[in-house]
Coordinates of C-alpha atoms (C1' of nucleotides) in Angstrom, one line a residue:
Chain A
X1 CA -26.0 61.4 172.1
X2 CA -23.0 60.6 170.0
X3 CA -20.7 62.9 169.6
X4 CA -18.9 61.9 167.4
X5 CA -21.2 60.4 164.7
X6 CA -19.6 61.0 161.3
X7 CA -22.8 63.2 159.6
X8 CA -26.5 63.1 160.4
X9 CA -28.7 64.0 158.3
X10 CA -28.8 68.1 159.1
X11 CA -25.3 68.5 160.6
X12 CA -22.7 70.5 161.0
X13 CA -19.6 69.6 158.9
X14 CA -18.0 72.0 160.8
X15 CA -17.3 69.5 164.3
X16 CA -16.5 71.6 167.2
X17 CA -12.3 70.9 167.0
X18 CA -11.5 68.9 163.7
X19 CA -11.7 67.4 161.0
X20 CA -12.8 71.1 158.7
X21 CA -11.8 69.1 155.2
X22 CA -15.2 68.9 153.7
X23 CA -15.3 70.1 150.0
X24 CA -16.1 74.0 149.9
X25 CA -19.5 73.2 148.5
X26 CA -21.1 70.8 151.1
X27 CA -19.9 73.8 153.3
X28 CA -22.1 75.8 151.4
X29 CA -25.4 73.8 151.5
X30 CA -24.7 73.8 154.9
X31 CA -24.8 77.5 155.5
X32 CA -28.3 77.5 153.7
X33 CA -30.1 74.6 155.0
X34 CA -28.9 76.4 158.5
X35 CA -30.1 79.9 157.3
X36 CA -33.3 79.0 155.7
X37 CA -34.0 76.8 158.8
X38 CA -33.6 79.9 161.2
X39 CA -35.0 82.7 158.9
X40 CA -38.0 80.7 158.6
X41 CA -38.0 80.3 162.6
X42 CA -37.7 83.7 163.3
X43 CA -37.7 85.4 160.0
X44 CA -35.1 86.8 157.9
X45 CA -34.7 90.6 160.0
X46 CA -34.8 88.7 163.2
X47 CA -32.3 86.2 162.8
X48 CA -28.7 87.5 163.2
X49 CA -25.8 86.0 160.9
X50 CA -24.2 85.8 164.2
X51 CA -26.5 83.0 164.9
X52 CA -26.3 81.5 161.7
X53 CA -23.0 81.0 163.0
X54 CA -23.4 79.9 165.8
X55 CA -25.6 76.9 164.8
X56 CA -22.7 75.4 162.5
X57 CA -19.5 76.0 165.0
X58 CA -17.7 78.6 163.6
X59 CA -18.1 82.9 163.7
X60 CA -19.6 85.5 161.4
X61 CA -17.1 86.3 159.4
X62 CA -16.4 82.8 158.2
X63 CA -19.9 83.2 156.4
X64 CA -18.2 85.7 154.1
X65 CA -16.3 83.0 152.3
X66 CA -19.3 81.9 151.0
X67 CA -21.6 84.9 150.6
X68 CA -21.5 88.3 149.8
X69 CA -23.5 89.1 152.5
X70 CA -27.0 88.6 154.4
X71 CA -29.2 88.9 151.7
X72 CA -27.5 86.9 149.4
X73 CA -27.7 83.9 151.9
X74 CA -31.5 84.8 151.3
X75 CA -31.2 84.8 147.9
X76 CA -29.6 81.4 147.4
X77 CA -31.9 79.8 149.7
X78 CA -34.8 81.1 147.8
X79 CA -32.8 79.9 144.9
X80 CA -32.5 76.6 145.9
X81 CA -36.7 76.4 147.0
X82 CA -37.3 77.4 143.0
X83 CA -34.8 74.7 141.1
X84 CA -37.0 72.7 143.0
X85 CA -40.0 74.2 142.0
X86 CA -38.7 74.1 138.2
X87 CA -38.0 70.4 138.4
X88 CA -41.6 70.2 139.3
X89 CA -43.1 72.0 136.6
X90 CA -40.6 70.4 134.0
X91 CA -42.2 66.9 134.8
X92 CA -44.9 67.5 135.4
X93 CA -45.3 69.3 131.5
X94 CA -42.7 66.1 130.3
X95 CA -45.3 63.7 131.8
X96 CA -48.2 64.0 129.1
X97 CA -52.5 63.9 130.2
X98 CA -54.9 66.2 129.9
X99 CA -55.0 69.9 131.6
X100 CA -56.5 68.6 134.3
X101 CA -54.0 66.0 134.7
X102 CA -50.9 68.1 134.9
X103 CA -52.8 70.4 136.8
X104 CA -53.3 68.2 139.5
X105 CA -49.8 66.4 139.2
X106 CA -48.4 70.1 139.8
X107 CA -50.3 70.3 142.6
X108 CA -49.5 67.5 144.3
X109 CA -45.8 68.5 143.9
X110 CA -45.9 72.2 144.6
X111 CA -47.9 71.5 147.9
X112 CA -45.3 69.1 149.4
X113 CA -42.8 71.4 148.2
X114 CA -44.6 74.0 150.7
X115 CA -44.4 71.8 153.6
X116 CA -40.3 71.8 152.9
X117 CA -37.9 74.5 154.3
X118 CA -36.8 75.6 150.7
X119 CA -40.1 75.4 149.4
X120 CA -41.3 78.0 152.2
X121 CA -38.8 80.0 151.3
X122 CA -40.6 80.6 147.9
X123 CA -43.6 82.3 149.7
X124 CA -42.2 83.5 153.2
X125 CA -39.4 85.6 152.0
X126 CA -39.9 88.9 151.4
X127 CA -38.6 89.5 148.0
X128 CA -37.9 93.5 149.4
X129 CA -35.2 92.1 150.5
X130 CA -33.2 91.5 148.0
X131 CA -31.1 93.6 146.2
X132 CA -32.2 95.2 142.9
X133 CA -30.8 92.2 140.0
X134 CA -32.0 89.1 142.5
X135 CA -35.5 90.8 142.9
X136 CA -35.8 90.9 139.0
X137 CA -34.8 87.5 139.0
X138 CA -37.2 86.4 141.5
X139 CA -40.2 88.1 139.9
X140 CA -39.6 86.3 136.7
X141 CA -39.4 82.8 137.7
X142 CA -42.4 84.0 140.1
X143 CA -44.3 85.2 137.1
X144 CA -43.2 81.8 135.4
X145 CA -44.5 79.8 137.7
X146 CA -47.8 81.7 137.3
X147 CA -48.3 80.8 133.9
X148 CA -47.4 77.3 134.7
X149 CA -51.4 77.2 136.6
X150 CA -52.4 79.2 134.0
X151 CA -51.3 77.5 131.3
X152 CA -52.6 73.9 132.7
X153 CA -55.9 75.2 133.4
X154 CA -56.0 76.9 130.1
X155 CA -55.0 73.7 128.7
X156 CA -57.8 72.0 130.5
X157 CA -60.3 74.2 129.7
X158 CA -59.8 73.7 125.9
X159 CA -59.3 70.4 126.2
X160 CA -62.3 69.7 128.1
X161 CA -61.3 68.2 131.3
X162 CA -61.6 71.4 133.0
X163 CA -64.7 73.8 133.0
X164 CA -64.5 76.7 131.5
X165 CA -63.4 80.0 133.9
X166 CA -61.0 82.3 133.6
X167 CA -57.4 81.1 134.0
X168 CA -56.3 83.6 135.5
X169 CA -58.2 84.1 138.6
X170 CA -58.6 80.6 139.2
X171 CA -54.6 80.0 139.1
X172 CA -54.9 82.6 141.9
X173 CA -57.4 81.1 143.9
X174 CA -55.1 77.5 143.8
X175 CA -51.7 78.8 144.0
X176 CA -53.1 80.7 147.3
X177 CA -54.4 78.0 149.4
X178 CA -51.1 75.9 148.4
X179 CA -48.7 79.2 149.0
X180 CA -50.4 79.4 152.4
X181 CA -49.5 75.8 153.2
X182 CA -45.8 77.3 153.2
X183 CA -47.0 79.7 156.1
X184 CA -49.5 77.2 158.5
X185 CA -47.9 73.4 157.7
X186 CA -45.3 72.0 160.4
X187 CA -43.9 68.4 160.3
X188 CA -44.9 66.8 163.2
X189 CA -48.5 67.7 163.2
X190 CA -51.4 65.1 162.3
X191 CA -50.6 64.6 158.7
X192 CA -47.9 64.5 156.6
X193 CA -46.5 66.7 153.9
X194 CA -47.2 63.9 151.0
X195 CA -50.9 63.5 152.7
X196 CA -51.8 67.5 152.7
X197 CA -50.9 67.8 149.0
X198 CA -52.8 64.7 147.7
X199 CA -55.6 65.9 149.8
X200 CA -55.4 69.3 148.4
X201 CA -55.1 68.2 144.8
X202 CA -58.2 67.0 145.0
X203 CA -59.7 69.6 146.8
X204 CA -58.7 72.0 144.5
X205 CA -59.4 70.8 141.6
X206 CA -63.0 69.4 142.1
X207 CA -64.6 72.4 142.3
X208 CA -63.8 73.4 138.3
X209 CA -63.3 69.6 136.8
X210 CA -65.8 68.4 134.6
X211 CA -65.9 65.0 135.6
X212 CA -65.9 64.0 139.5
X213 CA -63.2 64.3 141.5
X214 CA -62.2 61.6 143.7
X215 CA -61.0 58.3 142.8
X216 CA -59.9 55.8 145.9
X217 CA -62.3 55.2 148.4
X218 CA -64.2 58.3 149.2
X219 CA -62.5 59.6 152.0
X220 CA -65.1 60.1 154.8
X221 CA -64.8 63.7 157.0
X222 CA -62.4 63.1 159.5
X223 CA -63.1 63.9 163.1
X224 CA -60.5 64.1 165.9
X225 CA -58.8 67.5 166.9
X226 CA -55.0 67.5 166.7
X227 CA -52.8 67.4 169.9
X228 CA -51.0 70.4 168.4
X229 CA -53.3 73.3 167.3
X230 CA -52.9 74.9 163.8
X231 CA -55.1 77.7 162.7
X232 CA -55.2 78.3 158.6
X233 CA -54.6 82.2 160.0
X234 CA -51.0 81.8 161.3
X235 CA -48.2 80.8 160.6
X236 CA -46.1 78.8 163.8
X237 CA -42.4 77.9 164.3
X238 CA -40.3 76.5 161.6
X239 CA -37.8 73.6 162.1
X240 CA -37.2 70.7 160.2
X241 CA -35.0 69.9 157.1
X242 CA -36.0 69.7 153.5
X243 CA -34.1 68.2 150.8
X244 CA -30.7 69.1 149.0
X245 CA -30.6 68.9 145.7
X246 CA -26.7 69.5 145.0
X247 CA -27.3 71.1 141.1
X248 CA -25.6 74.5 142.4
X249 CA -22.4 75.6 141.7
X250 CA -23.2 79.7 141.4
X251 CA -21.3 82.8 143.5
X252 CA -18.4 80.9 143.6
X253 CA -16.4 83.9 145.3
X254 CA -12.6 84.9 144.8
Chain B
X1 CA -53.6 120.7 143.9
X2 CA -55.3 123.1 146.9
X3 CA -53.0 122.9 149.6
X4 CA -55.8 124.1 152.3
X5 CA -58.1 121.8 151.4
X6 CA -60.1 121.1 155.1
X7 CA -59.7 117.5 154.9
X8 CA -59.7 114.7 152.0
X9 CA -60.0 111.0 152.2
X10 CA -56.5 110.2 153.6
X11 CA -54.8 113.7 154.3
X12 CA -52.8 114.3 157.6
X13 CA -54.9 116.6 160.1
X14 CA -51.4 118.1 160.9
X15 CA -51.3 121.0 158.3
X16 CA -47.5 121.8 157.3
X17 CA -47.7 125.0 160.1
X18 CA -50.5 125.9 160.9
X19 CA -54.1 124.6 162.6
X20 CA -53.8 122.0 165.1
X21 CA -56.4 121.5 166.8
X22 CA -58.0 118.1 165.8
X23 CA -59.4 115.6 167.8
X24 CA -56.7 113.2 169.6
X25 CA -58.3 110.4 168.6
X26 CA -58.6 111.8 165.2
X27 CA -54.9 112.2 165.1
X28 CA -54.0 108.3 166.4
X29 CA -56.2 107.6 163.7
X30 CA -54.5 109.5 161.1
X31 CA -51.1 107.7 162.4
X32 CA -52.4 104.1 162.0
X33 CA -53.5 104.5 158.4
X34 CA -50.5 106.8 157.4
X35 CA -48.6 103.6 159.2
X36 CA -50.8 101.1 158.1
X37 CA -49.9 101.9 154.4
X38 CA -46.0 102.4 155.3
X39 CA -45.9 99.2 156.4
X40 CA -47.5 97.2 154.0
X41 CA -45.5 99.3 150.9
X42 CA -42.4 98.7 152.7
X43 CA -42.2 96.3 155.2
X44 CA -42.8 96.5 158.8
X45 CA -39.1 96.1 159.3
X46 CA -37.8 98.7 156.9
X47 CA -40.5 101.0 157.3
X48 CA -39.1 103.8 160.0
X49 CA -41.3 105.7 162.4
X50 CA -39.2 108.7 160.9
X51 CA -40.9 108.3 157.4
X52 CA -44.1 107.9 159.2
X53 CA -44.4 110.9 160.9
X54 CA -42.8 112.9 157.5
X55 CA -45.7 111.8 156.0
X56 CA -48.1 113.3 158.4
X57 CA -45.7 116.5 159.1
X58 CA -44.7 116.1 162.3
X59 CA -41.4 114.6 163.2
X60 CA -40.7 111.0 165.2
X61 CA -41.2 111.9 169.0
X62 CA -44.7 113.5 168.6
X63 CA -46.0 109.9 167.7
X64 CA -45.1 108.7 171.4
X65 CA -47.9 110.8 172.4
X66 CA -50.4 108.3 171.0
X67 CA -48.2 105.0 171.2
X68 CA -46.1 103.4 172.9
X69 CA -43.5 101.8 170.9
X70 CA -43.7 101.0 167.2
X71 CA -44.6 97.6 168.0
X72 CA -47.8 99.2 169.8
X73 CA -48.5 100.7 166.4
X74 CA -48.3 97.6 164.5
X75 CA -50.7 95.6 166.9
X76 CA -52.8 98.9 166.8
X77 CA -53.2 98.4 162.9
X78 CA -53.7 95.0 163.3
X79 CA -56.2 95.5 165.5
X80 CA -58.6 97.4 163.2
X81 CA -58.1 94.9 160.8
X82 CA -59.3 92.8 163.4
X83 CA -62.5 94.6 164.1
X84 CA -63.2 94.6 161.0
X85 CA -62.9 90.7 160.7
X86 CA -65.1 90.6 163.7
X87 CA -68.2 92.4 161.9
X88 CA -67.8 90.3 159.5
X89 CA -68.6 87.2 161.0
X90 CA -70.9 88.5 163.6
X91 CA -73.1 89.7 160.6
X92 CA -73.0 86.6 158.8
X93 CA -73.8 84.7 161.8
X94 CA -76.8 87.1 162.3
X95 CA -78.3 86.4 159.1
X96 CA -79.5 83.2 158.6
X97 CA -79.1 80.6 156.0
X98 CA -77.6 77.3 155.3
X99 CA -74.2 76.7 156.1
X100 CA -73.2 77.0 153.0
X101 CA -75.1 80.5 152.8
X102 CA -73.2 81.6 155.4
X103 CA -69.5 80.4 154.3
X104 CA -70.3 82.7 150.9
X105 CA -71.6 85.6 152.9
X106 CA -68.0 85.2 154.9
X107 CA -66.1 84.7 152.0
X108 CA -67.0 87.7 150.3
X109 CA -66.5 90.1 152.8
X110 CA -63.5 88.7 153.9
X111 CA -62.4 88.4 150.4
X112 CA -63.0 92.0 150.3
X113 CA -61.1 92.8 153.7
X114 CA -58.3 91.3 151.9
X115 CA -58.1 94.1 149.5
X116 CA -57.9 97.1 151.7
X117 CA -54.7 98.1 153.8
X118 CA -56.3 97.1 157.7
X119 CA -57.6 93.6 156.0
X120 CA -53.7 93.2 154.6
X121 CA -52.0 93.9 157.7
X122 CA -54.1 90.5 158.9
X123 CA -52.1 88.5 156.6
X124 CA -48.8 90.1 155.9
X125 CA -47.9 90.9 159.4
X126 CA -45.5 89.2 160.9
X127 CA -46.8 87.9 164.9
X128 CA -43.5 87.6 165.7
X129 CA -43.1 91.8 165.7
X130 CA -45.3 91.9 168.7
X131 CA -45.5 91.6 172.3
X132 CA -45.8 89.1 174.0
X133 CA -49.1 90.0 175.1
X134 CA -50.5 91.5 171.8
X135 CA -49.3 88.1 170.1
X136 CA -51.6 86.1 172.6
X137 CA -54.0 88.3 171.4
X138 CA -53.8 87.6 168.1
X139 CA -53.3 84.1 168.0
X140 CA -56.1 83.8 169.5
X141 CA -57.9 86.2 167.3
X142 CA -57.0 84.2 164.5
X143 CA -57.9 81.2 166.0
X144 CA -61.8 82.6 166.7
X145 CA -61.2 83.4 162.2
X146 CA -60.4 80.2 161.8
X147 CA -63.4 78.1 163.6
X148 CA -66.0 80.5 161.9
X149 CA -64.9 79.0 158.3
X150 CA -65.0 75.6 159.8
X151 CA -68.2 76.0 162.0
X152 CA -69.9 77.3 158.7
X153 CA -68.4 74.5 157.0
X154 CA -69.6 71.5 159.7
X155 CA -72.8 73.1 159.5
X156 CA -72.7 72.9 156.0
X157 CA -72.5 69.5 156.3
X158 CA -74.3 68.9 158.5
X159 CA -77.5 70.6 156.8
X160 CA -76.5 68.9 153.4
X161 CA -75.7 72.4 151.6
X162 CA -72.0 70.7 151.7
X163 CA -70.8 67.5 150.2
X164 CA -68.7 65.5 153.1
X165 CA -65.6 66.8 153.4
X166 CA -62.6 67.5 156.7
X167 CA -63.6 71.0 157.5
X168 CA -60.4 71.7 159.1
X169 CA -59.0 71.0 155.7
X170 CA -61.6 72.8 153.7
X171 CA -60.9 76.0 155.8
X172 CA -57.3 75.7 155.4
X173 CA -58.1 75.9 151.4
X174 CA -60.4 78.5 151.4
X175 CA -58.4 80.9 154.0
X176 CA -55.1 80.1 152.4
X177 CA -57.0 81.5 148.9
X178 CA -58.5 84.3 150.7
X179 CA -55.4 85.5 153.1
X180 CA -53.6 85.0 149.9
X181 CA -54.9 87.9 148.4
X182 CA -53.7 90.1 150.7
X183 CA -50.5 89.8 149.0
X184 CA -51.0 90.3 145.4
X185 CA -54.2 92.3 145.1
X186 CA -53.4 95.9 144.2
X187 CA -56.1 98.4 143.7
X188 CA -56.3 100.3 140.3
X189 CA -55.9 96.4 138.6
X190 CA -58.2 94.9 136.6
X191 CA -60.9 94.3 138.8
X192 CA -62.4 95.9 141.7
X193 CA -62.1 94.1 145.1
X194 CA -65.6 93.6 145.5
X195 CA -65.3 91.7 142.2
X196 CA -62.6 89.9 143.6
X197 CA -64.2 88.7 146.6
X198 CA -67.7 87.8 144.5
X199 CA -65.8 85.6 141.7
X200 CA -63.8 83.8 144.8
X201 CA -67.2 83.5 147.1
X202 CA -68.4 81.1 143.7
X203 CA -65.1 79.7 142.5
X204 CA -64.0 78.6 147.0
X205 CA -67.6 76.9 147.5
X206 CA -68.4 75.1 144.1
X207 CA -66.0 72.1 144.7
X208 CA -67.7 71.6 147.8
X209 CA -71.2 72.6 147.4
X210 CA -74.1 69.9 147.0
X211 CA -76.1 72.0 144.5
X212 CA -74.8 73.9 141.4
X213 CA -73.2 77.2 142.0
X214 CA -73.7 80.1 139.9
X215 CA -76.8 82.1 140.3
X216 CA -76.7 85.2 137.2
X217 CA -76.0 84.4 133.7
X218 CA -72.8 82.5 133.9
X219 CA -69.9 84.3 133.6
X220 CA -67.7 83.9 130.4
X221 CA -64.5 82.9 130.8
X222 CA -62.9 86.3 130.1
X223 CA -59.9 87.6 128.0
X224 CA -57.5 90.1 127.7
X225 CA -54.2 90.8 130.0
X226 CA -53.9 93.1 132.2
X227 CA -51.9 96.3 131.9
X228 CA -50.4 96.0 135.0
X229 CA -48.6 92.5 135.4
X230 CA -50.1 90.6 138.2
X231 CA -48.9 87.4 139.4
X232 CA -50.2 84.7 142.0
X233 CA -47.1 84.5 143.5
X234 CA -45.6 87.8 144.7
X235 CA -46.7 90.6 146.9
X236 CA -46.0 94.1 145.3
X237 CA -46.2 97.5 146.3
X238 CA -49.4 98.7 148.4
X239 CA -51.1 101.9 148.7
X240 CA -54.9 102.8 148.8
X241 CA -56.6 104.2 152.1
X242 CA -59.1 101.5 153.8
X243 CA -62.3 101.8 155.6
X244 CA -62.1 104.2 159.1
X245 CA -64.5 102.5 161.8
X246 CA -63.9 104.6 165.2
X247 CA -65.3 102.1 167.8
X248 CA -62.1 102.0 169.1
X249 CA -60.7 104.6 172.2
X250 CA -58.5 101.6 174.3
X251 CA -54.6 102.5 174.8
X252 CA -55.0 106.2 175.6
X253 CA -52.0 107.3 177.6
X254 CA -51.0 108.6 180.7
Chain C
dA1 C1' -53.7 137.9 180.9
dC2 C1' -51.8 134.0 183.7
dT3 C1' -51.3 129.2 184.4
dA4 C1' -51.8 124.2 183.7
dT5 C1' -52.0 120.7 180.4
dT6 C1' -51.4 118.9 176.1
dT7 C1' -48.6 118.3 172.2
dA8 C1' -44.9 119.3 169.4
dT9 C1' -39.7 120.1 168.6
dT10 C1' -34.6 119.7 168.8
dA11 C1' -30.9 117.2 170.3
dC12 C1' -29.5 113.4 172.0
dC13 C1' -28.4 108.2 173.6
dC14 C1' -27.2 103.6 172.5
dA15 C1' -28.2 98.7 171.3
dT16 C1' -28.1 96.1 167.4
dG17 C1' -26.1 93.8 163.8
dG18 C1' -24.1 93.8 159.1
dG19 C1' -19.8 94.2 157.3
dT20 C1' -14.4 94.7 157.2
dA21 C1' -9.3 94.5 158.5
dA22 C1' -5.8 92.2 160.3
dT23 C1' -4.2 88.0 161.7
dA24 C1' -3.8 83.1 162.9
dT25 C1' -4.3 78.2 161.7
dA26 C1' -4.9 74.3 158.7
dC27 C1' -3.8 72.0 154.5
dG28 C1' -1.9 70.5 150.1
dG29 C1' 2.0 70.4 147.1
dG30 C1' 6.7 70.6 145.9
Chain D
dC1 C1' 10.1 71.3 155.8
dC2 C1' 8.5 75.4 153.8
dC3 C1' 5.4 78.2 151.4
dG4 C1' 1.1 79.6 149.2
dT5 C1' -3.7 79.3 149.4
dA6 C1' -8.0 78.6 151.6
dT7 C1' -10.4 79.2 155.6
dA8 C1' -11.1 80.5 160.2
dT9 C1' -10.7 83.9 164.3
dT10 C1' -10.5 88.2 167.1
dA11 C1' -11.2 92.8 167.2
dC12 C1' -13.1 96.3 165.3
dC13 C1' -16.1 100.0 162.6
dC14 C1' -20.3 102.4 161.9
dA15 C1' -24.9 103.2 159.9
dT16 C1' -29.4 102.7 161.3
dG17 C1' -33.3 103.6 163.8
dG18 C1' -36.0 103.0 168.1
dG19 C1' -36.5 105.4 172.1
dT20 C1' -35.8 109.4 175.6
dA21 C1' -34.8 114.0 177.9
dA22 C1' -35.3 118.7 177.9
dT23 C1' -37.7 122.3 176.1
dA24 C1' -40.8 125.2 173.4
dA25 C1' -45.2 126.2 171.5
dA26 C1' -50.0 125.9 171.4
dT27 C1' -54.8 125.5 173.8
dA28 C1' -58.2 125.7 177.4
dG29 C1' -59.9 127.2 181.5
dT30 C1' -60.7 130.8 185.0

DNA sequence: ACTATTTATTACCCATGGGTAATATACGGG
DNA sequence: CCCGTATATTACCCATGGGTAATAAATAGT
């Protein structure tokens, strides 16, 4: 244990007694990869801002030189969790292929993002509470994403790569197993983030495809209980870092 | 509007002033589902035991009579749920059936669970609200939900009325689909929840079926928006009365 | 009717934690 | 070196809401 090591990767730019120069924004980021990280730990009325605090060296109030308040700390991390899910669906509709195609390409994407802190964000905060404006916002990029699956499956459904079903009920069905990644997945268990979400892309696509699914070898059924017991019913600890993505420069205050 | 009414679907047995005389176990009854509903419209976390016992007509300290603690009440709702759950899959099990029969039968009537109050409080309760002891208990309730989707599953495969696939994973999928209607399904939408659960039973098992699913005259992909503006991703209000079931009589006091 | 028990009410307590005011310290520029 | 600005700290405030104590009203039993 260094002490002194200039900046890990999930630090605290804040060191004990020092150097406190960093540019306002990395500050910032710093807050909300330490917020989102506890609020998904213990979730958002359990965790204190005192403690949010407390993990990056300083006190309370200091927060307020950031952020309105409590649930706007919520609101930006949430923020941050859907840029990333707009990047997604922007490739993915940028990258050209059938329904089916982009379908499963947003998959893919949108399931790692759920084994991220940011991306859990999306699906384990409780948009109640926000205040009145950020809940509008939320609900429309949520009802945006929506049509996103909609719109793919639509796509392949007319295009012929997908059977035909209703859209909508079948954007539910997918967008619910992935969303509920977000509440069961934890780094450190027997596969990783990347491996769940090309897993599930198949999975969820092979039950409405019109041609079959899988394309490298056939993966057999794997046996072999983990070490670590997950259950799809629960939802465990949260820890771990997720990316940064520095494209924000909102709620500058003063 | 008859204000002395003796006793519709979801009334409170305590009558503004005037006969009180019910059952006790009548009355905790009355609590959990007044509570069960507060919690999931609100949030466990902003929902106060003040509005709950406004809404029966008594005021805050008559609820200690029947629990111990708010958190008491939560597991006590959760517990129903539970129950419920438990039928579920101790009926399926009874009846016999390929594996594959028997993952449908489960889906459906859990898919249904999923759209009354008791089945939502499964999914959108947060563990972390309880005791100690009562989160054992769940956890390991959940855990019991869990291996009955992936013993149905193994067996599936085993008796060939599954293609080869990682149950473990195939459970998470299905659950995640099925818990994730807990959070968007509202009753008075477009469909009915036993609609719900039959279209998901069909649309969960065909990827993974051996034989070709659907059994009446295949279903058209359907048109038309709803009035109401659902979306896969967000949870919104909740309301409705669920099922009753009085097997219950533990935690009596003093 | 009288009493015991259950069940409700009124009136509190008080821990928690978000948020603020006043103030101190660091920093950058002239 | 001094001053203005940004940023942090200490010391508070106070609304909220879970929980309790003391007491009153209803009910059942004899």
């Amino acid at each position: 244990m260094d002490a002194s090591s200039p900046s890990s990767s999930n630090e605290s730019p804040w060191l004990p007694f020092e150097s406190r120069r960093r540019a306002r924004d990395e500050k910032r980021e710093a807050v909300l990869r330490t917020a989102v990280a506890l609020f998904l730990e213990q979730g958002y009325h359990r965790a204190t801002l005192n403690e949010v605090a407390k993990r990056l060296n300083i006190t309370k109030p200091a927060l307020y030189n950031y952020f309105r308040g409590k649930d706007e700390i919520l609101y930006e991390c949430w923020s941050i969790g859907n840029e990333l899910v707009d990047d997604c669906i922007a490739e993915t509709s940028a990258a050209g292929g059938s329904g089916l195609d982009k379908l499963r390409k947003l998959i893919v994407r949108y399931a790692e993002l759920m084994t991220e802190d940011y991306g859990k964000s999306l699906v384990r905060f409780d948009i109640r509470d926000l205040s009145e404006d950020n809940r509008k916002i939320v609900q429309t990029a949520k009802r945006r994403i929506d049509r996103a699956f909609r719109d793919y499956i639509a796509q392949g459904v007319k295009d012929g790569s997908v059977k035909p079903c209703d859209p909508k009920l079948a954007a539910f069905a997918i967008a619910g197993s992935l969303n509920w990644i977000g509440h069961w997945f934890q780094p450190g268990g027997e596969m990783t983030g990347r491996a769940v979400a090309e897993e599930f892309a198949i999975r969820l696509t092979e039950g409405i495809a019109t041609s079959p699914t899988r394309k490298k070898a056939d993966k057999p059924p794997r046996k072999g209980n983990a070490s670590r017991e997950e259950t799809s019913e629960h939802h465990p600890r949260a820890a771990a870092g997720a990316a940064g993505q520095s494209k924000r420069a909102r709620g500058r205050l003063r």
